[in-house]
Amino acid sequence: MSDVLTVEAMSKHYGHFRALNECTMHVPKGSIYGFIGKNGAGKTTLIRLICGLQSPTCGGYSLYGVQHTKKEIAKSRRRMGAVVETPSIYLDMTAEENLKEQYRILGLPSFRDIPKRLEMVGLGDTGRKKAKNFSLGMKQRLGIAIALCGDPDFLVLDEPINGLDPQGIIEMRELILKLNREYQITVLISSHILGELSRLATHYGFIDHGHMVKEISAKDLELSCRKCMRIEVSDSRILSCVLDKMNLEYKIFSDTQADIFAEISVSKLVLALAEKDCEVLSLREHDESLESYYVNLIGGGKDE
């Protein structure tokens, strides 16, 4: 799978402040790439750079294999649509009028496919309703419709579900999945709602203090966060001996806790431990979430 976007040791300095610090990134073609980091970690700075709104201090990036310093980057960037921070819409215009204005800006010859574009994002029945009377979710979807003018195959979304109510979040999730699966659009999405990202992303990038800490596919993340049985006993040393004899994979966390990565016969395990005078205090299924993986990787709270 080739990369739509490759960021190579890119830095951005504002005076003595380093918003990005030799950051790297690889967004595979056809992926939904979840971009995760705390507030101020550098997510929006990187997005603004790859959109051409600012220039890097050093390092750089390539879109579809074209380096950002080449003249051809303008052509590559036309294959990209973006909604950065807030949707750029005209509040006193209807959804259709907003798209017509964007078509004029891009120099597109015909408005013929505008109704199809509005249907694509679920705004086909808004009629003469002005954008200022739209819900936040509708405004976000209109922003995406505008970003899709020109038929890009790479879409960059900066916090698209921030502030949405539960129904708006569901609609945005379904739209992003639809664009990716039905229209083969690669999506880079930053979000602080990690539980929602876990329902969308095929790949993840974790950024902290302007530096990419880790990139991982959803498949590999699932293996890292695999289900297990978390057991608490009176003595984990005895537990370790018993599990070794049963040829079970496990990980000891403390003098009393461990995770067992296998299907187990609870009754056999409890009896085997009882014979060694080791008491089972608790036993439950455990499945590490994206949120807990992020906290363990980066540290600190879940809010970005």
Short mmCIF file of C-alpha atoms in Angstrom, two decimals:
data_model
loop_
_atom_site.label_atom_id
_atom_site.label_comp_id
_atom_site.label_asym_id
_atom_site.label_seq_id
_atom_site.Cartn_x
_atom_site.Cartn_y
_atom_site.Cartn_z
CA MET A 1 0.00 0.00 0.00
CA SER A 2 1.60 3.30 -1.12
CA ASP A 3 1.48 6.44 1.01
CA VAL A 4 -0.67 9.42 0.03
CA LEU A 5 1.20 11.63 2.52
CA THR A 6 4.74 11.24 3.82
CA VAL A 7 6.11 13.71 6.39
CA GLU A 8 9.88 13.63 6.77
CA ALA A 9 11.51 15.07 9.93
CA MET A 10 9.39 18.22 9.59
CA SER A 11 9.73 21.03 12.13
CA LYS A 12 7.91 24.32 12.62
CA HIS A 13 9.28 27.00 14.94
CA TYR A 14 7.60 30.20 16.10
CA GLY A 15 10.50 32.10 17.63
CA HIS A 16 11.89 29.83 20.33
CA PHE A 17 8.74 27.67 20.44
CA ARG A 18 8.81 24.40 18.50
CA ALA A 19 5.27 23.53 17.44
CA LEU A 20 6.64 20.58 15.45
CA ASN A 21 9.91 18.82 16.23
CA GLU A 22 11.26 16.56 13.46
CA CYS A 23 7.84 14.96 13.03
CA THR A 24 7.36 12.01 10.70
CA MET A 25 4.10 10.58 9.35
CA HIS A 26 2.96 8.02 6.79
CA VAL A 27 -0.67 8.03 5.64
CA PRO A 28 -1.35 4.92 3.49
CA LYS A 29 -3.58 5.20 0.44
CA GLY A 30 -7.13 4.09 1.23
CA SER A 31 -6.73 4.43 4.99
CA ILE A 32 -8.61 6.32 7.67
CA TYR A 33 -5.71 7.71 9.68
CA GLY A 34 -6.51 8.73 13.25
CA PHE A 35 -4.21 11.57 14.37
CA ILE A 36 -4.06 11.71 18.17
CA GLY A 37 -2.39 14.09 20.61
CA LYS A 38 -3.03 16.51 23.45
CA ASN A 39 -3.96 20.15 22.90
CA GLY A 40 -0.82 21.92 21.72
CA ALA A 41 0.85 18.66 20.63
CA GLY A 42 1.15 19.95 17.04
CA LYS A 43 -1.81 18.35 15.23
CA THR A 44 -3.30 21.51 13.73
CA THR A 45 0.15 22.92 12.94
CA LEU A 46 0.97 19.83 10.88
CA ILE A 47 -2.39 19.96 9.13
CA ARG A 48 -1.91 23.64 8.25
CA LEU A 49 1.54 22.86 6.84
CA ILE A 50 0.43 20.01 4.59
CA CYS A 51 -2.48 22.14 3.35
CA GLY A 52 0.02 24.80 2.25
CA LEU A 53 -1.27 27.41 4.70
CA GLN A 54 2.19 27.70 6.27
CA SER A 55 5.72 26.60 5.41
CA PRO A 56 7.90 24.29 7.50
CA THR A 57 11.00 25.65 9.22
CA CYS A 58 12.95 22.57 8.22
CA GLY A 59 12.26 19.09 6.90
CA GLY A 60 9.22 18.64 4.71
CA TYR A 61 6.54 16.41 3.26
CA SER A 62 5.37 14.89 0.02
CA LEU A 63 1.89 14.40 -1.41
CA TYR A 64 1.46 11.51 -3.84
CA GLY A 65 5.26 11.30 -4.04
CA VAL A 66 5.77 14.99 -4.88
CA GLN A 67 7.99 16.97 -2.49
CA HIS A 68 6.44 20.15 -1.07
CA THR A 69 9.25 22.26 -2.57
CA LYS A 70 8.48 21.18 -6.14
CA LYS A 71 6.26 23.20 -8.47
CA GLU A 72 4.18 20.09 -9.09
CA ILE A 73 2.98 20.14 -5.46
CA ALA A 74 0.16 22.51 -6.50
CA LYS A 75 -1.21 19.79 -8.78
CA SER A 76 -0.92 17.17 -6.03
CA ARG A 77 -2.64 19.48 -3.55
CA ARG A 78 -5.64 19.78 -5.90
CA ARG A 79 -6.25 16.10 -5.11
CA MET A 80 -6.70 17.05 -1.46
CA GLY A 81 -9.65 18.59 0.39
CA ALA A 82 -9.57 19.89 3.95
CA VAL A 83 -11.66 21.27 6.78
CA VAL A 84 -9.22 22.96 9.16
CA GLU A 85 -10.44 24.06 12.61
CA THR A 86 -13.90 25.36 11.53
CA PRO A 87 -15.82 24.89 8.25
CA SER A 88 -15.39 27.77 5.79
CA ILE A 89 -18.99 28.46 4.84
CA TYR A 90 -21.10 31.49 3.93
CA LEU A 91 -23.78 31.66 6.62
CA ASP A 92 -26.19 33.80 4.57
CA MET A 93 -26.16 31.35 1.69
CA THR A 94 -27.93 28.02 1.20
CA ALA A 95 -25.96 24.78 0.96
CA GLU A 96 -26.33 24.82 -2.83
CA GLU A 97 -25.18 28.45 -3.06
CA ASN A 98 -22.13 27.65 -0.91
CA LEU A 99 -21.11 24.88 -3.28
CA LYS A 100 -21.69 27.06 -6.34
CA GLU A 101 -19.37 29.68 -4.86
CA GLN A 102 -16.69 27.05 -4.27
CA TYR A 103 -17.11 25.77 -7.84
CA ARG A 104 -16.52 29.33 -9.10
CA ILE A 105 -13.39 29.68 -6.96
CA LEU A 106 -12.02 26.40 -8.33
CA GLY A 107 -13.01 27.34 -11.89
CA LEU A 108 -15.17 24.26 -12.36
CA PRO A 109 -17.20 24.50 -15.58
CA SER A 110 -20.57 23.12 -14.48
CA PHE A 111 -22.85 23.00 -11.43
CA ARG A 112 -24.42 19.79 -12.72
CA ASP A 113 -23.15 17.48 -9.96
CA ILE A 114 -23.89 19.79 -6.99
CA PRO A 115 -27.16 17.99 -6.07
CA LYS A 116 -25.25 14.69 -6.03
CA ARG A 117 -22.57 16.25 -3.82
CA LEU A 118 -25.19 17.47 -1.33
CA GLU A 119 -26.88 14.06 -1.29
CA MET A 120 -23.51 12.49 -0.59
CA VAL A 121 -23.20 14.39 2.72
CA GLY A 122 -26.88 14.15 3.66
CA LEU A 123 -27.86 17.74 2.79
CA GLY A 124 -29.91 17.08 -0.33
CA ASP A 125 -33.19 18.28 1.21
CA THR A 126 -32.09 21.59 2.78
CA GLY A 127 -33.62 23.67 -0.04
CA ARG A 128 -33.63 27.43 0.62
CA LYS A 129 -32.58 27.07 4.26
CA LYS A 130 -29.60 29.30 4.96
CA ALA A 131 -26.47 27.85 6.53
CA LYS A 132 -26.81 30.12 9.59
CA ASN A 133 -29.90 28.09 10.52
CA PHE A 134 -28.11 24.75 10.20
CA SER A 135 -27.22 22.62 13.22
CA LEU A 136 -23.52 22.26 14.01
CA GLY A 137 -23.52 18.80 12.47
CA MET A 138 -25.07 20.11 9.26
CA LYS A 139 -22.47 22.89 9.10
CA GLN A 140 -19.69 20.33 9.50
CA ARG A 141 -21.14 18.20 6.71
CA LEU A 142 -21.50 21.27 4.49
CA GLY A 143 -17.83 22.05 5.16
CA ILE A 144 -16.96 18.54 4.02
CA ALA A 145 -19.12 18.94 0.89
CA ILE A 146 -17.18 22.12 0.06
CA ALA A 147 -13.88 20.31 0.66
CA LEU A 148 -15.03 17.58 -1.75
CA CYS A 149 -15.55 20.03 -4.61
CA GLY A 150 -13.04 19.15 -7.28
CA ASP A 151 -13.27 15.43 -6.46
CA PRO A 152 -10.23 15.05 -4.16
CA ASP A 153 -9.20 11.54 -3.14
CA PHE A 154 -7.50 12.71 0.09
CA LEU A 155 -9.57 14.41 2.79
CA VAL A 156 -8.11 16.11 5.88
CA LEU A 157 -10.47 16.75 8.80
CA ASP A 158 -9.39 18.67 11.90
CA GLU A 159 -11.63 17.75 14.89
CA PRO A 160 -14.76 17.13 12.73
CA ILE A 161 -16.87 15.76 15.62
CA ASN A 162 -15.86 18.34 18.22
CA GLY A 163 -18.98 19.76 19.89
CA LEU A 164 -21.45 17.50 18.08
CA ASP A 165 -24.34 15.86 19.91
CA PRO A 166 -24.58 12.02 19.85
CA GLN A 167 -26.73 11.99 16.71
CA GLY A 168 -24.34 14.38 14.94
CA ILE A 169 -21.39 12.14 15.88
CA ILE A 170 -23.15 9.09 14.43
CA GLU A 171 -23.95 10.94 11.19
CA MET A 172 -20.35 12.15 10.86
CA ARG A 173 -19.00 8.66 11.51
CA GLU A 174 -21.27 7.15 8.86
CA LEU A 175 -20.31 9.87 6.37
CA ILE A 176 -16.56 9.34 6.86
CA LEU A 177 -16.93 5.57 6.49
CA LYS A 178 -19.06 6.07 3.36
CA LEU A 179 -16.52 8.40 1.75
CA ASN A 180 -13.71 5.96 2.50
CA ARG A 181 -15.44 2.72 1.52
CA GLU A 182 -17.69 3.78 -1.36
CA TYR A 183 -15.62 6.58 -2.87
CA GLN A 184 -12.11 5.28 -1.95
CA ILE A 185 -11.17 8.59 -0.31
CA THR A 186 -8.21 8.47 2.06
CA VAL A 187 -9.02 10.35 5.27
CA LEU A 188 -6.70 11.97 7.82
CA ILE A 189 -8.76 12.83 10.90
CA SER A 190 -7.64 14.41 14.16
CA SER A 191 -9.95 14.01 17.13
CA HIS A 192 -9.88 14.00 20.92
CA ILE A 193 -12.86 11.61 21.10
CA LEU A 194 -10.75 8.47 21.15
CA GLY A 195 -13.65 6.04 21.54
CA GLU A 196 -15.14 7.36 18.31
CA LEU A 197 -11.82 7.23 16.46
CA SER A 198 -11.50 3.56 17.38
CA ARG A 199 -14.68 2.88 15.37
CA LEU A 200 -13.24 4.54 12.27
CA ALA A 201 -9.49 4.39 11.98
CA THR A 202 -7.47 1.81 10.08
CA HIS A 203 -4.20 3.45 11.17
CA TYR A 204 -3.11 5.71 14.04
CA GLY A 205 -0.42 8.30 14.69
CA PHE A 206 0.30 9.47 18.25
CA ILE A 207 1.97 12.88 18.51
CA ASP A 208 3.38 14.54 21.64
CA HIS A 209 5.29 17.83 21.96
CA GLY A 210 5.47 18.11 18.18
CA HIS A 211 7.07 14.69 17.70
CA MET A 212 5.47 11.51 16.36
CA VAL A 213 5.75 9.01 19.20
CA LYS A 214 4.27 6.02 17.39
CA GLU A 215 2.43 5.00 14.23
CA ILE A 216 0.51 1.74 14.24
CA SER A 217 -2.18 0.01 12.18
CA ALA A 218 -5.54 -0.78 13.75
CA LYS A 219 -4.77 -4.47 13.24
CA ASP A 220 -1.49 -4.26 15.18
CA LEU A 221 -3.13 -2.07 17.82
CA GLU A 222 -5.82 -4.71 18.29
CA LEU A 223 -3.11 -7.32 18.87
CA SER A 224 -1.45 -5.01 21.41
CA CYS A 225 -4.82 -4.43 23.08
CA ARG A 226 -5.99 -8.03 22.85
CA LYS A 227 -8.53 -9.47 25.23
CA CYS A 228 -7.34 -11.34 28.27
CA MET A 229 -8.38 -12.53 31.70
CA ARG A 230 -7.14 -10.26 34.47
CA ILE A 231 -6.61 -12.21 37.65
CA GLU A 232 -5.82 -11.07 41.17
CA VAL A 233 -4.36 -13.64 43.55
CA SER A 234 -2.73 -13.74 46.95
CA ASP A 235 0.71 -14.56 45.46
CA SER A 236 1.60 -14.01 41.79
CA ARG A 237 4.79 -16.11 42.16
CA ILE A 238 2.68 -19.18 42.76
CA LEU A 239 0.37 -18.17 39.94
CA SER A 240 3.37 -17.93 37.61
CA CYS A 241 4.46 -21.49 38.44
CA VAL A 242 0.94 -22.86 37.91
CA LEU A 243 0.49 -21.06 34.57
CA ASP A 244 3.89 -22.29 33.36
CA LYS A 245 2.83 -25.88 34.08
CA MET A 246 -0.43 -25.27 32.16
CA ASN A 247 1.55 -23.82 29.18
CA LEU A 248 -0.49 -20.60 29.23
CA GLU A 249 0.75 -17.19 28.06
CA TYR A 250 0.58 -14.53 30.76
CA LYS A 251 2.03 -11.26 32.01
CA ILE A 252 2.67 -10.50 35.69
CA PHE A 253 1.92 -6.91 36.74
CA SER A 254 2.51 -6.98 40.48
CA ASP A 255 2.79 -9.28 43.48
CA THR A 256 -0.93 -10.03 43.11
CA GLN A 257 -2.05 -9.23 39.51
CA ALA A 258 -1.54 -10.79 36.10
CA ASP A 259 -3.14 -11.02 32.64
CA ILE A 260 -3.73 -14.44 31.07
CA PHE A 261 -3.81 -14.46 27.24
CA ALA A 262 -5.64 -17.72 26.63
CA GLU A 263 -8.92 -19.55 27.02
CA ILE A 264 -8.80 -21.06 30.50
CA SER A 265 -10.77 -23.50 32.61
CA VAL A 266 -11.51 -21.32 35.63
CA SER A 267 -12.31 -24.29 37.87
CA LYS A 268 -9.05 -26.11 37.00
CA LEU A 269 -7.00 -22.96 37.59
CA VAL A 270 -8.67 -22.22 40.93
CA LEU A 271 -8.15 -25.81 42.10
CA ALA A 272 -4.51 -25.81 41.01
CA LEU A 273 -3.87 -22.57 42.88
CA ALA A 274 -5.73 -23.81 45.96
CA GLU A 275 -3.43 -26.84 46.12
CA LYS A 276 -0.53 -24.35 46.42
CA ASP A 277 -2.36 -22.29 49.09
CA CYS A 278 -2.86 -19.41 46.63
CA GLU A 279 -6.24 -17.69 46.80
CA VAL A 280 -8.02 -16.20 43.78
CA LEU A 281 -9.29 -12.76 44.80
CA SER A 282 -10.86 -11.71 41.49
CA LEU A 283 -11.08 -12.79 37.85
CA ARG A 284 -12.55 -10.77 35.00
CA GLU A 285 -12.30 -10.17 31.26
CA HIS A 286 -10.11 -7.24 30.30
CA ASP A 287 -9.81 -5.48 26.95
CA GLU A 288 -7.51 -2.46 26.70
CA SER A 289 -9.13 0.46 24.88
CA LEU A 290 -7.57 3.00 22.50
CA GLU A 291 -7.92 5.52 25.31
CA SER A 292 -5.93 3.45 27.81
CA TYR A 293 -3.33 2.59 25.14
CA TYR A 294 -2.91 6.31 24.43
CA VAL A 295 -2.58 7.18 28.13
CA ASN A 296 0.01 4.42 28.64
CA LEU A 297 1.94 5.60 25.56
CA ILE A 298 1.84 9.36 26.10
CA GLY A 299 0.95 9.70 29.78
CA GLY A 300 -1.42 12.22 31.31
CA GLY A 301 -5.17 12.59 30.92
CA LYS A 302 -7.33 11.54 28.01
CA ASP A 303 -8.33 15.07 27.03
CA GLU A 304 -6.19 16.55 24.35
#
